[in-house]
Amino acid sequence: TMGISPGWGWLLLPVCQALVVPREVSSRAGETLSLRCWYPRGYEAYNKYWCRGASRDSCRKVVETEGREAPRQRGRVSIQDSHIFCVVLLTVEDVSEADAGSYWCGVERMGRDLMEPVTVRVVPG
């Protein structure tokens, strides 16, 4: 039988259960990077965001949903939220090595935001 490679295990998680991002994603320079972040049921209408920085406290927002499902774009970066599947999609067009580094998927809420880190690697084209 075909085994499932461990790197893809996060795809099989039940939706709407927890805040989940892949540990690491890689993309080739010049291509479009796609990054998914699942969040728990109940947070559909909350603001979701992607931010960049080594720690959750030094993280600077790159793009945010403002609680809506309509895609929002800032330069080469866009974010879209699906309330049905509790998943936020980040896309970065024309990725360069300057885009590599630590990102966080965040859900803004009272108290401490829900946040999970993901490392983006960019290999030369």
GROMACS .gro file of C-alpha atoms in nm:
model
  125
    1THR     CA    1   0.000   0.000   0.000
    2MET     CA    2   0.107   0.356  -0.057
    3GLY     CA    3   0.229   0.517   0.260
    4ILE     CA    4   0.161   0.879   0.337
    5SER     CA    5   0.478   1.083   0.360
    6PRO     CA    6   0.506   1.247   0.703
    7GLY     CA    7   0.542   1.594   0.555
    8TRP     CA    8   0.183   1.579   0.431
    9GLY     CA    9   0.031   1.460   0.758
   10TRP     CA   10  -0.102   1.806   0.839
   11LEU     CA   11  -0.331   1.785   0.535
   12LEU     CA   12  -0.527   1.505   0.699
   13LEU     CA   13  -0.618   1.692   1.017
   14PRO     CA   14  -0.990   1.736   1.075
   15VAL     CA   15  -1.096   2.085   0.975
   16CYS     CA   16  -1.217   2.339   1.228
   17GLN     CA   17  -1.046   2.172   1.526
   18ALA     CA   18  -0.732   2.369   1.607
   19LEU     CA   19  -0.496   2.634   1.473
   20VAL     CA   20  -0.270   2.440   1.238
   21VAL     CA   21  -0.005   2.541   0.987
   22PRO     CA   22   0.266   2.332   0.820
   23ARG     CA   23   0.600   2.360   1.003
   24GLU     CA   24   0.773   2.459   0.683
   25VAL     CA   25   0.692   2.536   0.320
   26SER     CA   26   0.927   2.589   0.031
   27SER     CA   27   0.889   2.755  -0.304
   28ARG     CA   28   1.107   2.825  -0.604
   29ALA     CA   29   1.205   3.188  -0.669
   30GLY     CA   30   0.970   3.345  -0.923
   31GLU     CA   31   0.684   3.109  -0.845
   32THR     CA   32   0.367   3.165  -0.638
   33LEU     CA   33   0.380   3.041  -0.281
   34SER     CA   34   0.058   2.911  -0.124
   35LEU     CA   35   0.027   2.860   0.249
   36ARG     CA   36  -0.277   2.730   0.438
   37CYS     CA   37  -0.370   2.783   0.799
   38TRP     CA   38  -0.662   2.601   0.965
   39TYR     CA   39  -0.839   2.751   1.267
   40PRO     CA   40  -1.094   2.622   1.521
   41ARG     CA   41  -1.471   2.644   1.471
   42GLY     CA   42  -1.612   2.959   1.633
   43TYR     CA   43  -1.346   3.196   1.496
   44GLU     CA   44  -1.498   3.236   1.149
   45ALA     CA   45  -1.582   3.606   1.186
   46TYR     CA   46  -1.257   3.698   1.365
   47ASN     CA   47  -0.973   3.885   1.195
   48LYS     CA   48  -0.707   3.645   1.062
   49TYR     CA   49  -0.364   3.766   0.962
   50TRP     CA   50  -0.021   3.661   0.849
   51CYS     CA   51   0.270   3.834   1.011
   52ARG     CA   52   0.644   3.811   0.980
   53GLY     CA   53   0.909   3.793   1.252
   54ALA     CA   54   1.121   3.559   1.458
   55SER     CA   55   0.895   3.573   1.765
   56ARG     CA   56   0.525   3.629   1.819
   57ASP     CA   57   0.597   3.959   1.992
   58SER     CA   58   0.819   4.101   1.716
   59CYS     CA   59   0.580   3.991   1.445
   60ARG     CA   60   0.467   4.253   1.189
   61LYS     CA   61   0.140   4.201   1.001
   62VAL     CA   62   0.180   4.140   0.629
   63VAL     CA   63  -0.189   4.106   0.539
   64GLU     CA   64  -0.521   4.053   0.722
   65THR     CA   65  -0.881   3.951   0.650
   66GLU     CA   66  -1.070   4.194   0.875
   67GLY     CA   67  -1.305   3.903   0.943
   68ARG     CA   68  -1.429   3.880   0.585
   69GLU     CA   69  -1.415   3.604   0.325
   70ALA     CA   70  -1.344   3.829   0.027
   71PRO     CA   71  -0.977   3.809  -0.077
   72ARG     CA   72  -0.761   4.104   0.026
   73GLN     CA   73  -0.438   4.195  -0.148
   74ARG     CA   74  -0.134   4.399  -0.052
   75GLY     CA   75   0.121   4.413  -0.330
   76ARG     CA   76   0.226   4.058  -0.418
   77VAL     CA   77   0.060   3.916  -0.108
   78SER     CA   78  -0.304   3.812  -0.071
   79ILE     CA   79  -0.513   3.647   0.199
   80GLN     CA   80  -0.847   3.468   0.175
   81ASP     CA   81  -1.059   3.307   0.446
   82SER     CA   82  -1.306   3.022   0.395
   83HIS     CA   83  -1.552   3.020   0.685
   84ILE     CA   84  -1.694   2.683   0.577
   85PHE     CA   85  -1.359   2.501   0.592
   86CYS     CA   86  -1.207   2.724   0.863
   87VAL     CA   87  -0.898   2.778   0.652
   88VAL     CA   88  -0.702   3.090   0.563
   89LEU     CA   89  -0.500   3.094   0.242
   90LEU     CA   90  -0.194   3.313   0.198
   91THR     CA   91  -0.046   3.355  -0.150
   92VAL     CA   92   0.274   3.535  -0.236
   93GLU     CA   93   0.331   3.597  -0.605
   94ASP     CA   94   0.674   3.610  -0.768
   95VAL     CA   95   0.851   3.486  -0.454
   96SER     CA   96   1.208   3.600  -0.399
   97GLU     CA   97   1.472   3.493  -0.150
   98ALA     CA   98   1.391   3.809   0.048
   99ASP     CA   99   1.051   3.652   0.127
  100ALA     CA  100   1.212   3.360   0.313
  101GLY     CA  101   1.194   3.352   0.690
  102SER     CA  102   0.955   3.310   0.982
  103TYR     CA  103   0.584   3.382   0.939
  104TRP     CA  104   0.292   3.338   1.176
  105CYS     CA  105  -0.072   3.267   1.113
  106GLY     CA  106  -0.275   3.464   1.367
  107VAL     CA  107  -0.633   3.492   1.484
  108GLU     CA  108  -0.697   3.822   1.658
  109ARG     CA  109  -0.897   3.790   1.980
  110MET     CA  110  -0.927   3.934   2.328
  111GLY     CA  111  -0.623   3.850   2.538
  112ARG     CA  112  -0.347   3.665   2.356
  113ASP     CA  113  -0.403   3.605   1.984
  114LEU     CA  114  -0.399   3.248   1.858
  115MET     CA  115  -0.069   3.222   1.668
  116GLU     CA  116   0.128   2.943   1.500
  117PRO     CA  117   0.466   2.977   1.326
  118VAL     CA  118   0.572   2.852   0.984
  119THR     CA  119   0.911   2.873   0.815
  120VAL     CA  120   0.918   2.977   0.450
  121ARG     CA  121   1.215   2.861   0.244
  122VAL     CA  122   1.288   2.988  -0.106
  123VAL     CA  123   1.513   2.791  -0.339
  124PRO     CA  124   1.677   2.975  -0.630
  125GLY     CA  125   1.482   2.945  -0.958
   0.00000   0.00000   0.00000
